[in-house]
Amino acid sequence: MSLRKEKLTFVLKSLNYGGIERLAFNLLNFIAQRQDLSIDLVVGWGKGVYEQEIPDNVRTIDLKIHLENRIKSYISLTDKLTKYFAAENPNYIFSYLPIANICSAIAWSLHHQSSKLILIEQTLLFNDLVKLQGYRHSVKSHLKDNTKNSLFSITLPLAMKLWYPQVTAVVSDSLGLARGIEKGLNLKPGLIKTIYNPVIDKKVPIALEDSIAHPWLTSPQAPVFISVGRFAPQKDHFTLIQAFFLLRKKRPAKLIILGDGELRKQIENLVDELNIRSDVDLPGFVKNPYPYLKQANTFVLSSLWEGLPTVLIEALASGCQVVSTNCQYGPDEILENGKYGWLVPITDTSALSKAMEHSLESPIDRTLLKQRANYFTVKRAANEYLQLVGLSTE
């Protein structure tokens, strides 16, 4: 009779396209190659683009809950997770649930605590977002949209402060975010562990070789800047476009922004107001940005906040020059305080424009950029997560 394999459970909000989901699947696909583990993927809503990427040896449990910022949905999630933990008794649990990680912690404690529960946090706390609202009115809109029930702003930090010290470990994706969570919740320093995101794997060289047909990149007539990200308040594309406008006054240049979202119309309006439509392209969402990054001169991140921006690592892996706001959190750690790219204050249009120009005039050796990206491998991250729960590593 064969012995029962130990069970590892991943808990995700949904299978929709998103940065957290992409990173979770990078880790899931790597660990699923092991023969000594039985793996479950528990999702709040089991329909989405990543449904086709679930490994054959991973069982999916769809809880059929649309996670919205309503107390009812979180009560339902906690109830279903409690029943799942009791029935399946997983040995290890990796929970990727912004805000709802607390549901995993409560369900885990109500079942029993023989499982090892790892909560993975990759976003700013509510109070950190509040501090940013003085910089950009759009951040206020973002906060309003994501905290419709004011109870979250009061109860969530209290619940995190109560439950987070009790679980096996809480992991953030940057040192800055770890310290920010500890300070924001008044937790013991060092309680939050840091494991950098699993980004680089054997698929990256293949993705880099995909062909693209964008004329600005295949037959360049001027330097090309590129940005990748949702058209959302967090990404602050308004500062990027205004910085590009200042640079465009000095020299020919092009700007491509890959992505889509709620602010597309406002971004298009700004491009038209500045009369730079012929030099700015907004082609929409692109599943594989690597060939664009490979061909562009400089990648620009203009975000107001991040956790550990994956796209910065992807840009480095492509050998692309990088300019980034020095936002909370992550860019300073990825770029080692400016060693591998240019860092500027958030919302500073002039500083961003000057850094973009410097990236063209004094580029960093592409080999060094690629070497830095190779620090953020899926294998490294997977081994650190496995070590955290006491499992053997490669």
mmCIF file of C-alpha atoms in Angstrom:
data_model
loop_
_atom_site.group_PDB
_atom_site.id
_atom_site.type_symbol
_atom_site.label_atom_id
_atom_site.label_comp_id
_atom_site.label_asym_id
_atom_site.label_seq_id
_atom_site.Cartn_x
_atom_site.Cartn_y
_atom_site.Cartn_z
ATOM 1 C CA MET A 1 0.000 0.000 0.000
ATOM 2 C CA SER A 2 1.397 3.379 -0.993
ATOM 3 C CA LEU A 3 1.694 6.066 1.626
ATOM 4 C CA ARG A 4 -0.580 9.126 1.376
ATOM 5 C CA LYS A 5 1.228 12.013 -0.217
ATOM 6 C CA GLU A 6 1.432 15.201 1.774
ATOM 7 C CA LYS A 7 -1.031 17.795 0.486
ATOM 8 C CA LEU A 8 -0.192 21.376 -0.481
ATOM 9 C CA THR A 9 -3.081 23.760 -1.102
ATOM 10 C CA PHE A 10 -2.927 27.057 -2.993
ATOM 11 C CA VAL A 11 -5.747 29.501 -2.215
ATOM 12 C CA LEU A 12 -6.488 32.159 -4.862
ATOM 13 C CA LYS A 13 -9.184 34.797 -5.334
ATOM 14 C CA SER A 14 -9.839 33.934 -8.981
ATOM 15 C CA LEU A 15 -8.318 32.713 -12.234
ATOM 16 C CA ASN A 16 -8.627 36.106 -13.909
ATOM 17 C CA TYR A 17 -5.543 37.729 -15.408
ATOM 18 C CA GLY A 18 -3.590 39.686 -12.812
ATOM 19 C CA GLY A 19 -0.132 40.104 -11.370
ATOM 20 C CA ILE A 20 -0.811 38.119 -8.205
ATOM 21 C CA GLU A 21 -2.391 35.289 -10.183
ATOM 22 C CA ARG A 22 0.527 35.196 -12.643
ATOM 23 C CA LEU A 23 3.072 34.889 -9.836
ATOM 24 C CA ALA A 24 1.012 32.281 -8.006
ATOM 25 C CA PHE A 25 0.839 30.189 -11.177
ATOM 26 C CA ASN A 26 4.601 30.510 -11.684
ATOM 27 C CA LEU A 27 5.077 28.998 -8.241
ATOM 28 C CA LEU A 28 2.298 26.436 -8.661
ATOM 29 C CA ASN A 29 3.632 25.135 -11.976
ATOM 30 C CA PHE A 30 7.148 24.761 -10.589
ATOM 31 C CA ILE A 31 6.107 22.924 -7.410
ATOM 32 C CA ALA A 32 3.638 20.736 -9.330
ATOM 33 C CA GLN A 33 6.623 19.033 -10.955
ATOM 34 C CA ARG A 34 7.340 17.301 -7.639
ATOM 35 C CA GLN A 35 6.200 13.711 -7.277
ATOM 36 C CA ASP A 36 5.960 13.688 -3.491
ATOM 37 C CA LEU A 37 3.101 16.185 -3.102
ATOM 38 C CA SER A 38 -0.625 16.143 -3.825
ATOM 39 C CA ILE A 39 -1.658 19.664 -4.825
ATOM 40 C CA ASP A 40 -5.052 21.363 -4.640
ATOM 41 C CA LEU A 41 -5.914 24.764 -6.086
ATOM 42 C CA VAL A 42 -8.801 26.350 -4.176
ATOM 43 C CA VAL A 43 -10.245 29.411 -5.933
ATOM 44 C CA GLY A 44 -13.010 31.809 -4.989
ATOM 45 C CA TRP A 45 -14.129 31.908 -8.630
ATOM 46 C CA GLY A 46 -12.830 29.179 -10.910
ATOM 47 C CA LYS A 47 -13.366 30.745 -14.319
ATOM 48 C CA GLY A 48 -10.750 32.864 -16.056
ATOM 49 C CA VAL A 49 -7.759 32.985 -18.391
ATOM 50 C CA TYR A 50 -5.579 30.859 -16.127
ATOM 51 C CA GLU A 51 -8.039 27.979 -16.181
ATOM 52 C CA GLN A 52 -6.118 26.560 -19.151
ATOM 53 C CA GLU A 53 -2.772 26.743 -17.314
ATOM 54 C CA ILE A 54 -3.654 24.497 -14.379
ATOM 55 C CA PRO A 55 -1.282 21.489 -14.423
ATOM 56 C CA ASP A 56 -2.934 18.139 -15.067
ATOM 57 C CA ASN A 57 -1.858 16.782 -11.689
ATOM 58 C CA VAL A 58 -3.426 19.670 -9.754
ATOM 59 C CA ARG A 59 -7.006 19.325 -8.511
ATOM 60 C CA THR A 60 -9.157 22.463 -8.670
ATOM 61 C CA ILE A 61 -11.827 23.292 -6.087
ATOM 62 C CA ASP A 62 -14.100 26.123 -7.214
ATOM 63 C CA LEU A 63 -15.833 27.778 -4.250
ATOM 64 C CA LYS A 64 -18.044 29.773 -6.648
ATOM 65 C CA ILE A 65 -17.745 33.028 -4.714
ATOM 66 C CA HIS A 66 -17.260 36.409 -6.353
ATOM 67 C CA LEU A 67 -15.116 38.161 -3.783
ATOM 68 C CA GLU A 68 -16.426 41.681 -3.422
ATOM 69 C CA ASN A 69 -15.885 44.129 -0.601
ATOM 70 C CA ARG A 70 -18.970 42.966 1.208
ATOM 71 C CA ILE A 71 -19.085 41.275 4.583
ATOM 72 C CA LYS A 72 -21.392 38.564 3.199
ATOM 73 C CA SER A 73 -18.861 37.326 0.624
ATOM 74 C CA TYR A 74 -16.089 37.105 3.219
ATOM 75 C CA ILE A 75 -18.296 35.214 5.665
ATOM 76 C CA SER A 76 -19.149 32.768 2.877
ATOM 77 C CA LEU A 77 -15.468 32.400 1.960
ATOM 78 C CA THR A 78 -14.482 31.719 5.569
ATOM 79 C CA ASP A 79 -17.231 29.109 5.908
ATOM 80 C CA LYS A 80 -16.253 27.256 2.723
ATOM 81 C CA LEU A 81 -12.548 27.349 3.535
ATOM 82 C CA THR A 82 -13.259 25.986 7.021
ATOM 83 C CA LYS A 83 -15.196 23.061 5.523
ATOM 84 C CA TYR A 84 -12.468 22.412 2.957
ATOM 85 C CA PHE A 85 -9.668 22.445 5.570
ATOM 86 C CA ALA A 86 -11.663 20.063 7.795
ATOM 87 C CA ALA A 87 -12.455 17.647 4.965
ATOM 88 C CA GLU A 88 -9.086 17.622 3.193
ATOM 89 C CA ASN A 89 -6.682 18.339 6.058
ATOM 90 C CA PRO A 90 -3.899 19.822 3.887
ATOM 91 C CA ASN A 91 -0.402 19.753 5.339
ATOM 92 C CA TYR A 92 0.602 23.097 3.818
ATOM 93 C CA ILE A 93 -1.458 26.099 2.692
ATOM 94 C CA PHE A 94 -0.256 29.024 0.568
ATOM 95 C CA SER A 95 -2.912 31.750 0.611
ATOM 96 C CA TYR A 96 -2.846 34.561 -1.990
ATOM 97 C CA LEU A 97 -5.879 36.570 -0.953
ATOM 98 C CA PRO A 98 -5.478 40.347 -0.659
ATOM 99 C CA ILE A 99 -7.761 41.463 2.187
ATOM 100 C CA ALA A 100 -9.259 37.949 2.342
ATOM 101 C CA ASN A 101 -6.092 36.351 3.732
ATOM 102 C CA ILE A 102 -7.706 36.932 7.095
ATOM 103 C CA CYS A 103 -10.454 34.502 6.019
ATOM 104 C CA SER A 104 -7.836 31.804 5.482
ATOM 105 C CA ALA A 105 -6.402 32.512 8.927
ATOM 106 C CA ILE A 106 -9.781 32.285 10.665
ATOM 107 C CA ALA A 107 -10.775 29.129 8.768
ATOM 108 C CA TRP A 108 -7.407 27.563 9.587
ATOM 109 C CA SER A 109 -7.797 28.297 13.304
ATOM 110 C CA LEU A 110 -11.390 27.021 13.399
ATOM 111 C CA HIS A 111 -10.339 23.715 11.812
ATOM 112 C CA HIS A 112 -7.120 22.998 13.660
ATOM 113 C CA GLN A 113 -3.605 24.268 13.492
ATOM 114 C CA SER A 114 -1.747 21.141 12.416
ATOM 115 C CA SER A 115 -1.498 22.546 8.883
ATOM 116 C CA LYS A 116 1.215 25.068 8.114
ATOM 117 C CA LEU A 117 -0.431 28.239 6.818
ATOM 118 C CA ILE A 118 1.546 30.804 4.814
ATOM 119 C CA LEU A 119 -0.198 34.113 4.090
ATOM 120 C CA ILE A 120 1.269 35.951 1.100
ATOM 121 C CA GLU A 121 0.825 39.743 1.075
ATOM 122 C CA GLN A 122 1.712 41.809 -2.001
ATOM 123 C CA THR A 123 -0.259 45.025 -1.517
ATOM 124 C CA LEU A 124 -0.115 48.165 0.597
ATOM 125 C CA LEU A 125 -2.176 48.438 3.732
ATOM 126 C CA PHE A 126 -5.209 50.684 3.650
ATOM 127 C CA ASN A 127 -3.541 53.298 5.866
ATOM 128 C CA ASP A 128 -0.558 53.515 3.497
ATOM 129 C CA LEU A 129 -2.945 54.232 0.626
ATOM 130 C CA VAL A 130 -4.563 56.997 2.659
ATOM 131 C CA LYS A 131 -1.180 58.718 3.008
ATOM 132 C CA LEU A 132 -0.860 58.826 -0.772
ATOM 133 C CA GLN A 133 -4.115 60.662 -1.401
ATOM 134 C CA GLY A 134 -2.413 64.032 -1.053
ATOM 135 C CA TYR A 135 -0.406 63.271 -4.188
ATOM 136 C CA ARG A 136 -3.171 62.421 -6.591
ATOM 137 C CA HIS A 137 -6.936 62.905 -6.581
ATOM 138 C CA SER A 138 -7.233 59.668 -8.537
ATOM 139 C CA VAL A 139 -5.928 57.762 -5.532
ATOM 140 C CA LYS A 140 -8.944 58.968 -3.575
ATOM 141 C CA SER A 141 -11.168 57.423 -6.226
ATOM 142 C CA HIS A 142 -9.209 54.199 -5.968
ATOM 143 C CA LEU A 143 -9.663 54.139 -2.201
ATOM 144 C CA LYS A 144 -13.358 54.864 -2.514
ATOM 145 C CA ASP A 145 -13.837 52.040 -5.003
ATOM 146 C CA ASN A 146 -11.963 49.506 -2.912
ATOM 147 C CA THR A 147 -13.216 50.402 0.558
ATOM 148 C CA LYS A 148 -16.921 50.955 -0.034
ATOM 149 C CA ASN A 149 -17.700 49.496 3.355
ATOM 150 C CA SER A 150 -15.892 51.697 5.851
ATOM 151 C CA LEU A 151 -15.805 48.753 8.252
ATOM 152 C CA PHE A 152 -12.841 47.433 6.266
ATOM 153 C CA SER A 153 -10.706 50.443 7.161
ATOM 154 C CA ILE A 154 -11.357 49.760 10.850
ATOM 155 C CA THR A 155 -11.763 46.017 11.210
ATOM 156 C CA LEU A 156 -9.206 44.769 8.681
ATOM 157 C CA PRO A 157 -6.097 46.156 10.450
ATOM 158 C CA LEU A 158 -7.447 44.915 13.792
ATOM 159 C CA ALA A 159 -8.078 41.439 12.387
ATOM 160 C CA MET A 160 -4.644 41.321 10.764
ATOM 161 C CA LYS A 161 -2.997 42.407 13.998
ATOM 162 C CA LEU A 162 -4.852 39.655 15.872
ATOM 163 C CA TRP A 163 -4.444 36.748 13.448
ATOM 164 C CA TYR A 164 -1.188 37.317 11.586
ATOM 165 C CA PRO A 165 1.105 36.535 14.545
ATOM 166 C CA GLN A 166 -0.699 33.191 14.974
ATOM 167 C CA VAL A 167 -0.181 31.653 11.538
ATOM 168 C CA THR A 168 2.935 29.748 10.489
ATOM 169 C CA ALA A 169 4.319 32.692 8.521
ATOM 170 C CA VAL A 170 3.322 35.860 6.684
ATOM 171 C CA VAL A 171 5.354 36.535 3.535
ATOM 172 C CA SER A 172 5.711 39.780 1.620
ATOM 173 C CA ASP A 173 7.399 40.231 -1.737
ATOM 174 C CA SER A 174 9.731 43.043 -0.673
ATOM 175 C CA LEU A 175 11.638 44.087 2.424
ATOM 176 C CA GLY A 176 10.007 47.498 2.311
ATOM 177 C CA LEU A 177 6.506 46.062 2.265
ATOM 178 C CA ALA A 178 7.366 43.691 5.122
ATOM 179 C CA ARG A 179 8.549 46.541 7.319
ATOM 180 C CA GLY A 180 5.563 48.656 6.206
ATOM 181 C CA ILE A 181 3.077 45.979 7.290
ATOM 182 C CA GLU A 182 4.854 45.518 10.613
ATOM 183 C CA LYS A 183 4.877 49.248 11.290
ATOM 184 C CA GLY A 184 1.306 49.765 10.113
ATOM 185 C CA LEU A 185 -0.004 46.987 12.352
ATOM 186 C CA ASN A 186 2.467 47.580 15.186
ATOM 187 C CA LEU A 187 3.716 44.021 14.882
ATOM 188 C CA LYS A 188 6.985 42.613 16.159
ATOM 189 C CA PRO A 189 9.855 43.583 13.814
ATOM 190 C CA GLY A 190 10.900 40.607 11.715
ATOM 191 C CA LEU A 191 7.524 38.861 11.957
ATOM 192 C CA ILE A 192 6.880 39.338 8.230
ATOM 193 C CA LYS A 193 9.225 37.281 6.051
ATOM 194 C CA THR A 194 10.353 38.389 2.596
ATOM 195 C CA ILE A 195 10.541 36.162 -0.474
ATOM 196 C CA TYR A 196 11.043 37.927 -3.780
ATOM 197 C CA ASN A 197 8.545 37.135 -6.513
ATOM 198 C CA PRO A 198 8.999 34.068 -8.767
ATOM 199 C CA VAL A 199 9.431 35.713 -12.169
ATOM 200 C CA ILE A 200 12.237 34.276 -14.306
ATOM 201 C CA ASP A 201 11.992 30.706 -15.575
ATOM 202 C CA LYS A 202 12.844 28.646 -18.663
ATOM 203 C CA LYS A 203 9.891 30.154 -20.566
ATOM 204 C CA VAL A 204 11.342 33.680 -20.554
ATOM 205 C CA PRO A 205 13.970 33.110 -23.318
ATOM 206 C CA ILE A 206 11.206 31.616 -25.482
ATOM 207 C CA ALA A 207 8.886 34.559 -24.793
ATOM 208 C CA LEU A 208 11.655 36.977 -25.755
ATOM 209 C CA GLU A 209 11.874 35.429 -29.223
ATOM 210 C CA ASP A 210 8.213 36.005 -30.115
ATOM 211 C CA SER A 211 7.824 38.240 -33.143
ATOM 212 C CA ILE A 212 6.036 41.589 -33.111
ATOM 213 C CA ALA A 213 4.883 43.799 -35.953
ATOM 214 C CA HIS A 214 4.882 47.243 -34.360
ATOM 215 C CA PRO A 215 6.488 49.637 -36.891
ATOM 216 C CA TRP A 216 8.095 51.817 -34.221
ATOM 217 C CA LEU A 217 10.016 48.789 -32.988
ATOM 218 C CA THR A 218 10.691 46.862 -36.187
ATOM 219 C CA SER A 219 11.822 49.954 -38.142
ATOM 220 C CA PRO A 220 12.689 52.535 -35.482
ATOM 221 C CA GLN A 221 12.958 56.164 -36.558
ATOM 222 C CA ALA A 222 13.283 57.503 -32.997
ATOM 223 C CA PRO A 223 13.960 56.152 -29.483
ATOM 224 C CA VAL A 224 11.018 54.230 -28.077
ATOM 225 C CA PHE A 225 9.864 54.351 -24.461
ATOM 226 C CA ILE A 226 7.507 51.686 -23.225
ATOM 227 C CA SER A 227 5.285 51.175 -20.200
ATOM 228 C CA VAL A 228 3.160 48.197 -19.231
ATOM 229 C CA GLY A 229 0.287 48.296 -16.784
ATOM 230 C CA ARG A 230 -3.417 48.691 -16.144
ATOM 231 C CA PHE A 231 -4.922 52.097 -16.863
ATOM 232 C CA ALA A 232 -5.663 52.613 -13.181
ATOM 233 C CA PRO A 233 -4.906 55.332 -10.607
ATOM 234 C CA GLN A 234 -2.066 53.335 -9.062
ATOM 235 C CA LYS A 235 -0.013 53.402 -12.288
ATOM 236 C CA ASP A 236 -0.210 57.215 -12.686
ATOM 237 C CA HIS A 237 0.151 57.245 -16.463
ATOM 238 C CA PHE A 238 -0.718 60.941 -16.372
ATOM 239 C CA THR A 239 2.700 61.809 -14.946
ATOM 240 C CA LEU A 240 4.350 59.533 -17.516
ATOM 241 C CA ILE A 241 2.602 61.190 -20.449
ATOM 242 C CA GLN A 242 3.400 64.675 -19.185
ATOM 243 C CA ALA A 243 7.052 63.682 -18.685
ATOM 244 C CA PHE A 244 7.168 62.300 -22.211
ATOM 245 C CA PHE A 245 5.651 65.566 -23.486
ATOM 246 C CA LEU A 246 8.523 67.513 -21.870
ATOM 247 C CA LEU A 247 11.123 65.183 -23.379
ATOM 248 C CA ARG A 248 9.405 65.290 -26.772
ATOM 249 C CA LYS A 249 9.963 69.066 -26.846
ATOM 250 C CA LYS A 250 13.714 68.413 -26.832
ATOM 251 C CA ARG A 251 14.065 65.444 -29.166
ATOM 252 C CA PRO A 252 12.149 62.971 -31.333
ATOM 253 C CA ALA A 253 10.791 60.025 -29.363
ATOM 254 C CA LYS A 254 7.899 57.553 -29.223
ATOM 255 C CA LEU A 255 5.895 56.157 -26.312
ATOM 256 C CA ILE A 256 4.017 52.838 -26.259
ATOM 257 C CA ILE A 257 1.804 51.994 -23.280
ATOM 258 C CA LEU A 258 0.620 48.367 -23.164
ATOM 259 C CA GLY A 259 -2.499 47.850 -21.100
ATOM 260 C CA ASP A 260 -6.105 48.816 -20.673
ATOM 261 C CA GLY A 261 -8.519 49.780 -17.951
ATOM 262 C CA GLU A 262 -10.874 52.266 -16.388
ATOM 263 C CA LEU A 263 -8.813 55.375 -17.177
ATOM 264 C CA ARG A 264 -8.299 54.776 -20.903
ATOM 265 C CA LYS A 265 -10.552 57.655 -21.943
ATOM 266 C CA GLN A 266 -8.866 60.138 -19.596
ATOM 267 C CA ILE A 267 -5.430 59.041 -20.815
ATOM 268 C CA GLU A 268 -6.465 59.395 -24.451
ATOM 269 C CA ASN A 269 -7.838 62.857 -23.699
ATOM 270 C CA LEU A 270 -4.547 63.959 -22.145
ATOM 271 C CA VAL A 271 -2.601 62.687 -25.165
ATOM 272 C CA ASP A 272 -4.890 64.717 -27.423
ATOM 273 C CA GLU A 273 -4.696 67.819 -25.239
ATOM 274 C CA LEU A 274 -0.891 67.738 -25.442
ATOM 275 C CA ASN A 275 -1.083 67.171 -29.208
ATOM 276 C CA ILE A 276 1.231 64.133 -29.124
ATOM 277 C CA ARG A 277 -1.132 61.534 -30.582
ATOM 278 C CA SER A 278 1.294 60.812 -33.454
ATOM 279 C CA ASP A 279 4.002 59.873 -30.936
ATOM 280 C CA VAL A 280 1.961 57.886 -28.379
ATOM 281 C CA ASP A 281 0.427 54.475 -29.052
ATOM 282 C CA LEU A 282 -2.023 52.696 -26.736
ATOM 283 C CA PRO A 283 -2.418 49.263 -28.370
ATOM 284 C CA GLY A 284 -4.189 47.677 -25.403
ATOM 285 C CA PHE A 285 -3.449 44.543 -23.416
ATOM 286 C CA VAL A 286 -0.677 42.280 -24.699
ATOM 287 C CA LYS A 287 -0.285 38.825 -23.165
ATOM 288 C CA ASN A 288 3.456 38.646 -23.861
ATOM 289 C CA PRO A 289 5.226 42.011 -23.361
ATOM 290 C CA TYR A 290 8.752 40.550 -23.594
ATOM 291 C CA PRO A 291 9.408 41.180 -27.320
ATOM 292 C CA TYR A 292 8.190 44.775 -26.907
ATOM 293 C CA LEU A 293 10.537 45.275 -23.970
ATOM 294 C CA LYS A 294 13.392 43.680 -25.878
ATOM 295 C CA GLN A 295 13.036 46.084 -28.801
ATOM 296 C CA ALA A 296 12.297 49.296 -26.873
ATOM 297 C CA ASN A 297 15.008 51.613 -25.581
ATOM 298 C CA THR A 298 13.648 52.310 -22.100
ATOM 299 C CA PHE A 299 10.909 50.945 -19.879
ATOM 300 C CA VAL A 300 9.214 53.491 -17.593
ATOM 301 C CA LEU A 301 7.263 52.728 -14.420
ATOM 302 C CA SER A 302 5.381 55.750 -13.064
ATOM 303 C CA SER A 303 3.458 54.052 -10.245
ATOM 304 C CA LEU A 304 2.357 55.692 -7.015
ATOM 305 C CA TRP A 305 2.755 52.411 -5.140
ATOM 306 C CA GLU A 306 3.653 48.763 -5.748
ATOM 307 C CA GLY A 307 4.592 45.637 -3.813
ATOM 308 C CA LEU A 308 7.433 44.331 -5.952
ATOM 309 C CA PRO A 309 6.700 45.321 -9.564
ATOM 310 C CA THR A 310 7.168 42.216 -11.699
ATOM 311 C CA VAL A 311 7.333 44.240 -14.899
ATOM 312 C CA LEU A 312 10.558 45.916 -13.740
ATOM 313 C CA ILE A 313 12.161 42.481 -13.526
ATOM 314 C CA GLU A 314 10.759 41.535 -16.934
ATOM 315 C CA ALA A 315 12.236 44.724 -18.408
ATOM 316 C CA LEU A 316 15.662 43.933 -16.941
ATOM 317 C CA ALA A 317 15.427 40.382 -18.307
ATOM 318 C CA SER A 318 14.805 41.900 -21.739
ATOM 319 C CA GLY A 319 17.925 44.054 -21.504
ATOM 320 C CA CYS A 320 15.791 47.192 -21.545
ATOM 321 C CA GLN A 321 16.880 50.353 -19.747
ATOM 322 C CA VAL A 322 14.663 51.093 -16.733
ATOM 323 C CA VAL A 323 13.348 54.330 -15.256
ATOM 324 C CA SER A 324 11.045 54.052 -12.248
ATOM 325 C CA THR A 325 9.439 56.098 -9.547
ATOM 326 C CA ASN A 326 10.926 55.330 -6.154
ATOM 327 C CA CYS A 327 7.493 54.362 -4.871
ATOM 328 C CA GLN A 328 6.591 52.181 -1.937
ATOM 329 C CA TYR A 329 7.592 49.413 -2.375
ATOM 330 C CA GLY A 330 10.043 47.429 -4.479
ATOM 331 C CA PRO A 331 11.730 49.502 -7.205
ATOM 332 C CA ASP A 332 14.650 50.508 -4.978
ATOM 333 C CA GLU A 333 15.243 46.849 -4.073
ATOM 334 C CA ILE A 334 15.033 45.574 -7.645
ATOM 335 C CA LEU A 335 17.280 48.329 -8.996
ATOM 336 C CA GLU A 336 19.556 48.318 -5.924
ATOM 337 C CA ASN A 337 18.992 52.006 -5.227
ATOM 338 C CA GLY A 338 19.787 53.056 -8.775
ATOM 339 C CA LYS A 339 22.575 50.665 -9.722
ATOM 340 C CA TYR A 340 20.454 49.026 -12.428
ATOM 341 C CA GLY A 341 18.215 51.935 -13.413
ATOM 342 C CA TRP A 342 17.019 55.434 -12.632
ATOM 343 C CA LEU A 343 14.815 56.209 -9.610
ATOM 344 C CA VAL A 344 12.790 59.412 -9.258
ATOM 345 C CA PRO A 345 10.182 60.709 -6.769
ATOM 346 C CA ILE A 346 6.556 59.855 -7.447
ATOM 347 C CA THR A 347 4.493 62.432 -9.408
ATOM 348 C CA ASP A 348 7.638 64.441 -10.280
ATOM 349 C CA THR A 349 7.119 65.103 -13.999
ATOM 350 C CA SER A 350 10.364 67.014 -14.496
ATOM 351 C CA ALA A 351 12.538 64.425 -12.722
ATOM 352 C CA LEU A 352 10.916 61.592 -14.653
ATOM 353 C CA SER A 353 11.481 63.353 -17.969
ATOM 354 C CA LYS A 354 15.150 64.020 -17.177
ATOM 355 C CA ALA A 355 15.715 60.404 -16.128
ATOM 356 C CA MET A 356 14.133 59.184 -19.370
ATOM 357 C CA GLU A 357 16.544 61.383 -21.301
ATOM 358 C CA HIS A 358 19.523 60.162 -19.255
ATOM 359 C CA SER A 359 18.585 56.557 -20.008
ATOM 360 C CA LEU A 360 19.115 57.292 -23.695
ATOM 361 C CA GLU A 361 22.330 59.250 -23.212
ATOM 362 C CA SER A 362 24.046 56.935 -20.691
ATOM 363 C CA PRO A 363 22.558 53.436 -20.992
ATOM 364 C CA ILE A 364 23.568 50.690 -18.571
ATOM 365 C CA ASP A 365 25.176 47.563 -20.028
ATOM 366 C CA ARG A 366 22.398 45.169 -21.089
ATOM 367 C CA THR A 367 24.331 42.159 -19.817
ATOM 368 C CA LEU A 368 24.332 43.605 -16.288
ATOM 369 C CA LEU A 369 20.587 44.212 -16.467
ATOM 370 C CA LYS A 370 19.908 40.616 -17.508
ATOM 371 C CA GLN A 371 22.178 39.304 -14.758
ATOM 372 C CA ARG A 372 20.222 41.283 -12.178
ATOM 373 C CA ALA A 373 16.907 39.903 -13.456
ATOM 374 C CA ASN A 374 18.213 36.360 -13.030
ATOM 375 C CA TYR A 375 18.236 36.852 -9.264
ATOM 376 C CA PHE A 376 14.418 36.721 -9.287
ATOM 377 C CA THR A 377 13.991 33.159 -10.509
ATOM 378 C CA VAL A 378 10.992 30.931 -9.928
ATOM 379 C CA LYS A 379 13.322 28.223 -8.615
ATOM 380 C CA ARG A 380 14.840 30.491 -5.973
ATOM 381 C CA ALA A 381 11.433 31.640 -4.739
ATOM 382 C CA ALA A 382 9.983 28.108 -4.757
ATOM 383 C CA ASN A 383 12.885 26.751 -2.726
ATOM 384 C CA GLU A 384 12.482 29.529 -0.160
ATOM 385 C CA TYR A 385 8.759 28.813 0.214
ATOM 386 C CA LEU A 386 9.418 25.085 0.547
ATOM 387 C CA GLN A 387 12.115 25.700 3.143
ATOM 388 C CA LEU A 388 9.696 27.881 5.077
ATOM 389 C CA VAL A 389 7.329 24.925 5.596
ATOM 390 C CA GLY A 390 10.118 22.396 6.133
ATOM 391 C CA LEU A 391 10.043 20.647 2.760
ATOM 392 C CA SER A 392 13.118 19.535 0.850
ATOM 393 C CA THR A 393 14.377 21.681 -2.026
ATOM 394 C CA GLU A 394 16.247 21.127 -5.262
#
